[in-house]
Amino acid sequence: MEVKTEKPKSDATGVLKRIAGPVVTAVGIDAHMYDVVKVGNEELMGEVIKIQGENIIIQVYEDTSGIRPGEPVINTGLSLAVELGPGLLTSIYDGIQRPLSVLVDKMGDFIQRGVSAPGLDHAKKWEFKPLVKEGASVGPGSIIGEVQETNIVHRIMVPPNVKGGVVKSIRAGSYTVDEVVCTLDNGAQISLMQKWPVRVPRPVNEKMNPTVPLITGQRILDGLFPIAKGGTAAIPGPFGSGKTVTQQQLAKWSDAEIVVYIGCGERGNEMTEVLTEFPELEDPKSGKPLMERTVLIANTSNMPVAAREASVYTGITIAEYFRDMGYDVSLMADSTSRWAEAMREISSRLEEMPGEEGYPAYLAARLSEFYERAGRVKTLAGSMGSVSVIGAVSPPGGDFSEPVTQNTLRIVKVFWALDAKLSQRRHFPAINWLNSYSLYLDSLHDWYDKEVSPEWNAIRSWAMEILQKEAELQEIVQLVGSDALPEAEQITIEVARMIREIFLQQNAYDAVDTFCDMKKQYDMMKAIRQYSDLAYAAQSAGVTPQQIISVKSKNDLPQIKFIKDYKPALDKIQAEMDAEFNALRSAA
Amino acid sequence: MKEYRTITQIAGPLVFVEKTEPVGYGELVNIVLFDGSTKRGQVLDTSDELVVVQVFETTAGIGKDSGIRFTGETIKMPVGRDMLGRILSGGGKPIDGGPEIVPEKRLDITGAAINPYARGSPNDFIQTGISTIDGTNTLVRGQKLPIFSGAGLPHNQIALQIARQSKVPGSKEAFAVVFAAMGITKEEANYFMQDFERTGALERAVVFLNLADDPAVERIITPRLALTTAEYLAFDLGMHVLVILTDMTNYCEALRQIGAAREEVPGRRGYPGYMYTDLAGIYERAGIVKGKKGSITQFPILTMPGDDITHPIPDLTGYITEGQIVVSRELHRKGIYPPINVLPSLSRLMNLGIGTGHTREDHKKVSDQMYAAYAEGNDLRGLVAIVGKDALSERDRMFLEFADIFENRFVRQGYNEDRTIEDTLNLGWNLLATLPVEQLVRIDRDLINKYHPKFTKAGKAEG
């Protein structure tokens, strides 16, 4: 596949005809769809979104107040593209890849308009180390060298839209992102940076099936509803159900090598929390700041709406670029509903015929195009890489039947149903275990068998069964009270309570409990299983449910969550549990 | 300045003008009536052929013979130090009989977005003296925390109590209140004004009043004028500003009215599709800027139509603000003041402002435990209604009782009762002490040993 980032220059300068909010109309330019244009005397950045006879309709990424008809419009002839190269990591961008720190230097604490800022630092020099020799033949996407960017090695690739050939010259040394480090015999010149249009997916060799889970350290996710590397998940949640915290936990703890976090139309103060917290957080694996493997995109709700629409594409293009180097990338988009609303807002300014609830008719197509850019792939260079996409959805009024949630659910494979009721009773993460699902359970079965325990898949099913049973029993309890249940079922209720309170509840703010590896998850679940087995055995031996429920040693189980070297304590509890039940049985 | 007499159409709050020189989008427009009086408006849509102007006052008196003057600049607000203590109309004109404001600066009322990178992290605990806020939904400086209320509920009293009692313990920095009323009745406005005067708050307040009988469209700019003033006080003069916006529901109605007049494609319940972005442009003007002394904390108040929290106004608000304080009709009926229902209430920035160094180390755990216990007790009420109290287990009965005690001792407090955070947390412990220690599963053992009345000296002496 060939993608040209530069089109033939048509030196078109036109004039503005109409301005109505973020959508303006120009005449007198020769433009293609999605060309980037400079609007008005202040040269605000915009993008062509509709061509109607003479009229070129443009969405503007900045505030248009004060712009008048008659001001000039210049077509750059380029598509909206991002700069990809060393310097991406640790960066914080707005929706159109302008570094926010550079914007602060250029225009102060508030976002003003008409300031352009390149995505990468063009003055900084990077130490380039070639990995191929002169005379080697390379193709599109081949890795020719590397740069130690942070603790992450940034692999320098032949851009996918450059024809392959034989390396004519390649030099180690210190370069800016613009300097040529390698030339091919066909004349192609390769620098540390490449540009890629954000609305075009980067090509891959082959899409593979996802068979490895993305470990997040969150028990309800890894244990019950796992997402695969290269998979897609949706977190729909009414406001106040802990969606943002869940997403931030994922960004912090998931075992992806690169994290791209898109704050799309969200709260400024929450972005600040991310921006101040990430640099301080330690990556559990490398011990380095988490920021060193992170790219943040922050387009808060009061920043221009067109840039919000673009932010999602900017983010996924950056994610794909790191995937092409052979990394596992996880991308969080918070929130795709805000993105869809940006589409709706622009669509309504275009006076397009609305679809459901005023959303444009192409909503479903745009959503599926976006999620389809996720995946575990064999890259052009032949290595394995993945982009996992976790999109938050904010259904208005918590109503899951609304178009954005529904269209998202048709595409994604994992659904983590946040539940305001659970968060009200401070059950965190407030993910409803009955409504959530993961369609990756089968493809990940073997991995859990091999890497965790051959017993894991069975114990997971057991836990789900108990929880399901509890839901049915609760309906009866609601009517007649818990004492009226048969003895065995009273025990089921107690075991389910333990699964909920011990296993499912997890404290994101506790230094230890915030991350729980698979080994510990397995050990915890096994301890609950042990209690359950002993309890049913005791009950059939004639011990009363009251006695079983008031077994003392199990009260210490919740504390295991907060202990780092939990094994001795857990062993002790399990031994005591055995002893207590032995005593009960012999007394009965 | 050129004056056009080319009005072609007047519809609702919109005036359509033809054949003008190029006019800027968002420009301020003066409309001169036949009697020489002027009205103000703003350009909503501009092109070579037609300019659409939204008039902030009633369009009564505007006709094809009215003159239109384009000022060539967007709407600016004159701001100055002497605004403190003044009462202005919803359009920013003094209505207290005092002199015009002496402007030190003229600021664009749309306000630019704070660069997320320049934002400071909000983590100063604000003590409101209300237990349900301080203890379980803690407010921090720079937060926007709306009050979701309903018609006939005492949200105004709560807002005033907060405005009166709010302080950062141990801090003596300059602070100010900006109060913007949109479409509230004269009676309600008087209630606020009297309280401001009684407590002396007026001298450090700026009041904007758009009353129920003032033009609805003016409400579109009232909160923007208020927030522009607040930004000046906070970021130029270094004050900590508390902004009260009431009632945001009236603001949204005005927004819908304009959308309908422009014949826009309506979104949910007829509100315009851009309402989220529009509201974000208001609510997001809260916060702290790194390296600047002041801060803006927002208390928007809105009445939920039909007490429906899923209505577009509270719904979109909740997605932008950092939590919400929900006022409950049920608690109000029980005669409890302030009738704040903690279950659906939330402060998203709470964890930044509590714990060691802010309030007390046990704050989060105590709060979580009370929440959980109250939620459980509250659920059991439904069950009791069906099976009666006798069918409950002993454990359930304790939680049921906890819910009652919680409402009567923790939620209920006096209109002038200003509880310190220590009072609130100790009260929380006293309530939790009614439950068996082993039921306090959310609190670590060492905190229980340190604070639980059963284990502390004071508690032991009492017991």
PDB file of C-alpha atoms in Angstrom, chain A residues 320-498:
ATOM      1  CA  GLU A 320       0.569   2.000  15.611  1.00  0.00           C
ATOM      2  CA  TYR A 321       3.994   3.516  15.071  1.00  0.00           C
ATOM      3  CA  PHE A 322       5.320   1.927  18.283  1.00  0.00           C
ATOM      4  CA  ARG A 323       3.570  -1.325  17.422  1.00  0.00           C
ATOM      5  CA  ASP A 324       5.498  -1.345  14.139  1.00  0.00           C
ATOM      6  CA  MET A 325       8.722  -1.373  16.174  1.00  0.00           C
ATOM      7  CA  GLY A 326       7.548  -4.633  17.726  1.00  0.00           C
ATOM      8  CA  TYR A 327       6.135  -3.293  20.994  1.00  0.00           C
ATOM      9  CA  ASP A 328       2.946  -4.118  22.841  1.00  0.00           C
ATOM     10  CA  VAL A 329       1.065  -0.866  23.089  1.00  0.00           C
ATOM     11  CA  SER A 330      -2.046  -0.163  25.073  1.00  0.00           C
ATOM     12  CA  LEU A 331      -4.187   2.774  24.148  1.00  0.00           C
ATOM     13  CA  MET A 332      -6.824   4.269  26.398  1.00  0.00           C
ATOM     14  CA  ALA A 333      -9.362   6.654  24.975  1.00  0.00           C
ATOM     15  CA  ASP A 334     -11.294   8.574  27.606  1.00  0.00           C
ATOM     16  CA  SER A 335     -13.892   9.124  26.433  1.00  0.00           C
ATOM     17  CA  THR A 336     -15.062   7.950  23.017  1.00  0.00           C
ATOM     18  CA  SER A 337     -18.475   9.432  23.779  1.00  0.00           C
ATOM     19  CA  ARG A 338     -16.915  12.892  23.791  1.00  0.00           C
ATOM     20  CA  TRP A 339     -15.316  12.045  20.493  1.00  0.00           C
ATOM     21  CA  ALA A 340     -18.675  10.974  19.070  1.00  0.00           C
ATOM     22  CA  GLU A 341     -20.211  14.174  20.401  1.00  0.00           C
ATOM     23  CA  ALA A 342     -17.550  16.184  18.611  1.00  0.00           C
ATOM     24  CA  MET A 343     -18.562  14.384  15.411  1.00  0.00           C
ATOM     25  CA  ARG A 344     -22.194  15.175  16.143  1.00  0.00           C
ATOM     26  CA  GLU A 345     -21.470  18.816  16.786  1.00  0.00           C
ATOM     27  CA  ILE A 346     -19.545  19.230  13.558  1.00  0.00           C
ATOM     28  CA  SER A 347     -22.076  17.217  11.607  1.00  0.00           C
ATOM     29  CA  SER A 348     -24.894  19.419  12.846  1.00  0.00           C
ATOM     30  CA  ARG A 349     -22.957  22.540  11.868  1.00  0.00           C
ATOM     31  CA  LEU A 350     -22.662  21.009   8.400  1.00  0.00           C
ATOM     32  CA  GLU A 351     -26.437  20.671   8.456  1.00  0.00           C
ATOM     33  CA  GLU A 352     -26.146  16.979   7.622  1.00  0.00           C
ATOM     34  CA  MET A 353     -29.170  14.781   7.952  1.00  0.00           C
ATOM     35  CA  PRO A 354     -28.922  13.383  11.484  1.00  0.00           C
ATOM     36  CA  GLY A 355     -29.148   9.714  12.408  1.00  0.00           C
ATOM     37  CA  GLU A 356     -30.141   8.403  15.800  1.00  0.00           C
ATOM     38  CA  GLU A 357     -30.183  11.037  18.588  1.00  0.00           C
ATOM     39  CA  GLY A 358     -28.643  13.598  16.284  1.00  0.00           C
ATOM     40  CA  TYR A 359     -25.450  11.601  15.743  1.00  0.00           C
ATOM     41  CA  PRO A 360     -24.302  11.489  12.136  1.00  0.00           C
ATOM     42  CA  ALA A 361     -25.261   8.419  10.134  1.00  0.00           C
ATOM     43  CA  TYR A 362     -21.579   7.488   9.778  1.00  0.00           C
ATOM     44  CA  LEU A 363     -21.094   7.146  13.555  1.00  0.00           C
ATOM     45  CA  ALA A 364     -21.013   3.341  13.464  1.00  0.00           C
ATOM     46  CA  ALA A 365     -18.589   3.310  10.544  1.00  0.00           C
ATOM     47  CA  ARG A 366     -16.190   5.713  12.251  1.00  0.00           C
ATOM     48  CA  LEU A 367     -16.277   3.757  15.503  1.00  0.00           C
ATOM     49  CA  SER A 368     -15.600   0.438  13.834  1.00  0.00           C
ATOM     50  CA  GLU A 369     -12.820   1.913  11.689  1.00  0.00           C
ATOM     51  CA  PHE A 370     -11.184   3.162  14.848  1.00  0.00           C
ATOM     52  CA  TYR A 371     -11.430  -0.070  16.855  1.00  0.00           C
ATOM     53  CA  GLU A 372     -10.304  -2.091  13.849  1.00  0.00           C
ATOM     54  CA  ARG A 373      -6.955  -0.323  14.090  1.00  0.00           C
ATOM     55  CA  ALA A 374      -6.302  -2.397  17.208  1.00  0.00           C
ATOM     56  CA  GLY A 375      -4.800  -5.851  16.853  1.00  0.00           C
ATOM     57  CA  ARG A 376      -1.901  -8.195  17.350  1.00  0.00           C
ATOM     58  CA  VAL A 377       0.128  -8.120  14.178  1.00  0.00           C
ATOM     59  CA  LYS A 378       3.168  -9.349  12.388  1.00  0.00           C
ATOM     60  CA  THR A 379       4.833  -6.087  11.450  1.00  0.00           C
ATOM     61  CA  LEU A 380       6.353  -5.198   8.096  1.00  0.00           C
ATOM     62  CA  ALA A 381       9.713  -5.895   9.726  1.00  0.00           C
ATOM     63  CA  GLY A 382       8.529  -9.388  10.661  1.00  0.00           C
ATOM     64  CA  SER A 383       8.311  -9.053  14.437  1.00  0.00           C
ATOM     65  CA  MET A 384       5.214  -9.230  16.631  1.00  0.00           C
ATOM     66  CA  GLY A 385       3.560  -6.121  17.971  1.00  0.00           C
ATOM     67  CA  SER A 386       0.157  -5.186  19.260  1.00  0.00           C
ATOM     68  CA  VAL A 387      -2.164  -2.295  19.954  1.00  0.00           C
ATOM     69  CA  SER A 388      -4.833  -2.959  22.567  1.00  0.00           C
ATOM     70  CA  VAL A 389      -7.593  -0.384  22.621  1.00  0.00           C
ATOM     71  CA  ILE A 390      -9.590   0.352  25.738  1.00  0.00           C
ATOM     72  CA  GLY A 391     -12.285   2.883  25.078  1.00  0.00           C
ATOM     73  CA  ALA A 392     -14.383   4.524  27.740  1.00  0.00           C
ATOM     74  CA  VAL A 393     -17.968   5.278  26.891  1.00  0.00           C
ATOM     75  CA  SER A 394     -20.046   7.746  28.880  1.00  0.00           C
ATOM     76  CA  PRO A 395     -23.677   6.899  28.179  1.00  0.00           C
ATOM     77  CA  PRO A 396     -25.976   9.826  28.935  1.00  0.00           C
ATOM     78  CA  GLY A 397     -28.081   9.058  31.955  1.00  0.00           C
ATOM     79  CA  GLY A 398     -26.346   5.692  32.271  1.00  0.00           C
ATOM     80  CA  ASP A 399     -28.557   4.435  29.477  1.00  0.00           C
ATOM     81  CA  PHE A 400     -26.689   1.674  27.664  1.00  0.00           C
ATOM     82  CA  SER A 401     -29.156   1.660  24.784  1.00  0.00           C
ATOM     83  CA  GLU A 402     -27.866   4.945  23.399  1.00  0.00           C
ATOM     84  CA  PRO A 403     -26.118   4.881  19.993  1.00  0.00           C
ATOM     85  CA  VAL A 404     -22.482   5.291  21.040  1.00  0.00           C
ATOM     86  CA  THR A 405     -22.597   2.465  23.588  1.00  0.00           C
ATOM     87  CA  GLN A 406     -24.572   0.204  21.295  1.00  0.00           C
ATOM     88  CA  ASN A 407     -22.345   0.731  18.276  1.00  0.00           C
ATOM     89  CA  THR A 408     -19.274   0.218  20.430  1.00  0.00           C
ATOM     90  CA  LEU A 409     -20.580  -3.034  21.879  1.00  0.00           C
ATOM     91  CA  ARG A 410     -21.102  -4.415  18.406  1.00  0.00           C
ATOM     92  CA  ILE A 411     -17.370  -4.106  17.784  1.00  0.00           C
ATOM     93  CA  VAL A 412     -15.465  -4.692  21.005  1.00  0.00           C
ATOM     94  CA  LYS A 413     -14.786  -8.094  22.508  1.00  0.00           C
ATOM     95  CA  VAL A 414     -14.606  -7.189  26.177  1.00  0.00           C
ATOM     96  CA  PHE A 415     -17.134  -5.278  28.163  1.00  0.00           C
ATOM     97  CA  TRP A 416     -16.400  -4.043  31.663  1.00  0.00           C
ATOM     98  CA  ALA A 417     -19.742  -2.835  32.923  1.00  0.00           C
ATOM     99  CA  LEU A 418     -19.186  -0.182  35.525  1.00  0.00           C
ATOM    100  CA  ASP A 419     -22.049   0.128  37.907  1.00  0.00           C
ATOM    101  CA  ALA A 420     -22.927   3.270  39.835  1.00  0.00           C
ATOM    102  CA  LYS A 421     -24.749   1.172  42.442  1.00  0.00           C
ATOM    103  CA  LEU A 422     -21.527  -0.640  43.280  1.00  0.00           C
ATOM    104  CA  SER A 423     -19.535   2.539  43.544  1.00  0.00           C
ATOM    105  CA  GLN A 424     -22.145   4.030  45.814  1.00  0.00           C
ATOM    106  CA  ARG A 425     -21.501   1.244  48.229  1.00  0.00           C
ATOM    107  CA  ARG A 426     -17.783   1.726  47.715  1.00  0.00           C
ATOM    108  CA  HIS A 427     -17.253  -1.564  45.955  1.00  0.00           C
ATOM    109  CA  PHE A 428     -14.230  -0.755  43.786  1.00  0.00           C
ATOM    110  CA  PRO A 429     -13.447  -1.349  41.036  1.00  0.00           C
ATOM    111  CA  ALA A 430     -17.182  -0.942  40.485  1.00  0.00           C
ATOM    112  CA  ILE A 431     -17.337  -3.440  37.639  1.00  0.00           C
ATOM    113  CA  ASN A 432     -20.493  -5.473  37.617  1.00  0.00           C
ATOM    114  CA  TRP A 433     -19.545  -9.161  37.474  1.00  0.00           C
ATOM    115  CA  LEU A 434     -22.884 -10.248  36.111  1.00  0.00           C
ATOM    116  CA  ASN A 435     -23.106  -7.881  33.145  1.00  0.00           C
ATOM    117  CA  SER A 436     -19.463  -7.856  32.106  1.00  0.00           C
ATOM    118  CA  TYR A 437     -18.038 -10.290  29.626  1.00  0.00           C
ATOM    119  CA  SER A 438     -14.886 -11.227  27.763  1.00  0.00           C
ATOM    120  CA  LEU A 439     -14.953 -13.049  24.459  1.00  0.00           C
ATOM    121  CA  TYR A 440     -11.236 -13.843  24.782  1.00  0.00           C
ATOM    122  CA  LEU A 441     -11.667 -16.567  27.404  1.00  0.00           C
ATOM    123  CA  ASP A 442     -11.343 -19.366  24.859  1.00  0.00           C
ATOM    124  CA  SER A 443      -8.357 -17.980  22.999  1.00  0.00           C
ATOM    125  CA  LEU A 444      -6.566 -17.285  26.287  1.00  0.00           C
ATOM    126  CA  HIS A 445      -7.401 -20.656  27.865  1.00  0.00           C
ATOM    127  CA  ASP A 446      -4.062 -22.231  26.982  1.00  0.00           C
ATOM    128  CA  TRP A 447      -2.068 -19.306  28.250  1.00  0.00           C
ATOM    129  CA  TYR A 448      -3.692 -19.507  31.691  1.00  0.00           C
ATOM    130  CA  ASP A 449      -3.194 -23.261  31.725  1.00  0.00           C
ATOM    131  CA  LYS A 450       0.497 -22.892  31.078  1.00  0.00           C
ATOM    132  CA  GLU A 451       1.434 -19.683  32.826  1.00  0.00           C
ATOM    133  CA  VAL A 452      -0.783 -19.640  35.914  1.00  0.00           C
ATOM    134  CA  SER A 453      -1.982 -23.107  36.796  1.00  0.00           C
ATOM    135  CA  PRO A 454      -3.774 -25.955  35.076  1.00  0.00           C
ATOM    136  CA  GLU A 455      -6.425 -25.438  37.764  1.00  0.00           C
ATOM    137  CA  TRP A 456      -7.011 -21.762  36.974  1.00  0.00           C
ATOM    138  CA  ASN A 457      -9.657 -22.049  34.279  1.00  0.00           C
ATOM    139  CA  ALA A 458     -11.688 -24.388  36.443  1.00  0.00           C
ATOM    140  CA  ILE A 459     -11.425 -22.203  39.518  1.00  0.00           C
ATOM    141  CA  ARG A 460     -12.470 -19.167  37.482  1.00  0.00           C
ATOM    142  CA  SER A 461     -15.592 -20.947  36.261  1.00  0.00           C
ATOM    143  CA  TRP A 462     -16.329 -22.027  39.822  1.00  0.00           C
ATOM    144  CA  ALA A 463     -16.142 -18.428  41.060  1.00  0.00           C
ATOM    145  CA  MET A 464     -18.400 -17.189  38.285  1.00  0.00           C
ATOM    146  CA  GLU A 465     -20.882 -19.930  39.071  1.00  0.00           C
ATOM    147  CA  ILE A 466     -21.012 -18.978  42.743  1.00  0.00           C
ATOM    148  CA  LEU A 467     -21.526 -15.324  41.882  1.00  0.00           C
ATOM    149  CA  GLN A 468     -24.292 -16.199  39.470  1.00  0.00           C
ATOM    150  CA  LYS A 469     -25.929 -18.427  42.061  1.00  0.00           C
ATOM    151  CA  GLU A 470     -25.713 -15.665  44.627  1.00  0.00           C
ATOM    152  CA  ALA A 471     -27.581 -13.302  42.322  1.00  0.00           C
ATOM    153  CA  GLU A 472     -30.416 -15.807  42.067  1.00  0.00           C
ATOM    154  CA  LEU A 473     -30.426 -16.438  45.813  1.00  0.00           C
ATOM    155  CA  GLN A 474     -30.413 -12.712  46.560  1.00  0.00           C
ATOM    156  CA  GLU A 475     -33.757 -12.438  44.845  1.00  0.00           C
ATOM    157  CA  ILE A 476     -35.165 -14.974  47.260  1.00  0.00           C
ATOM    158  CA  VAL A 477     -33.444 -13.309  50.220  1.00  0.00           C
ATOM    159  CA  GLN A 478     -35.048 -10.019  49.184  1.00  0.00           C
ATOM    160  CA  LEU A 479     -38.401 -11.691  49.675  1.00  0.00           C
ATOM    161  CA  VAL A 480     -37.978 -13.939  52.653  1.00  0.00           C
ATOM    162  CA  GLY A 481     -34.734 -13.011  54.434  1.00  0.00           C
ATOM    163  CA  SER A 482     -31.488 -14.966  54.557  1.00  0.00           C
ATOM    164  CA  ASP A 483     -32.426 -17.218  57.497  1.00  0.00           C
ATOM    165  CA  ALA A 484     -35.101 -18.879  55.418  1.00  0.00           C
ATOM    166  CA  LEU A 485     -32.576 -20.273  52.949  1.00  0.00           C
ATOM    167  CA  PRO A 486     -31.510 -23.912  53.118  1.00  0.00           C
ATOM    168  CA  GLU A 487     -28.238 -24.400  54.996  1.00  0.00           C
ATOM    169  CA  ALA A 488     -26.090 -25.169  51.952  1.00  0.00           C
ATOM    170  CA  GLU A 489     -27.291 -22.013  50.247  1.00  0.00           C
ATOM    171  CA  GLN A 490     -26.538 -19.892  53.267  1.00  0.00           C
ATOM    172  CA  ILE A 491     -22.968 -21.056  52.806  1.00  0.00           C
ATOM    173  CA  THR A 492     -23.079 -20.193  49.114  1.00  0.00           C
ATOM    174  CA  ILE A 493     -24.112 -16.666  50.038  1.00  0.00           C
ATOM    175  CA  GLU A 494     -21.211 -16.430  52.453  1.00  0.00           C
ATOM    176  CA  VAL A 495     -18.686 -17.754  49.905  1.00  0.00           C
ATOM    177  CA  ALA A 496     -19.991 -15.326  47.290  1.00  0.00           C
ATOM    178  CA  ARG A 497     -19.618 -12.507  49.780  1.00  0.00           C
ATOM    179  CA  MET A 498     -16.003 -13.545  50.281  1.00  0.00           C
TER     180      MET A 498
END
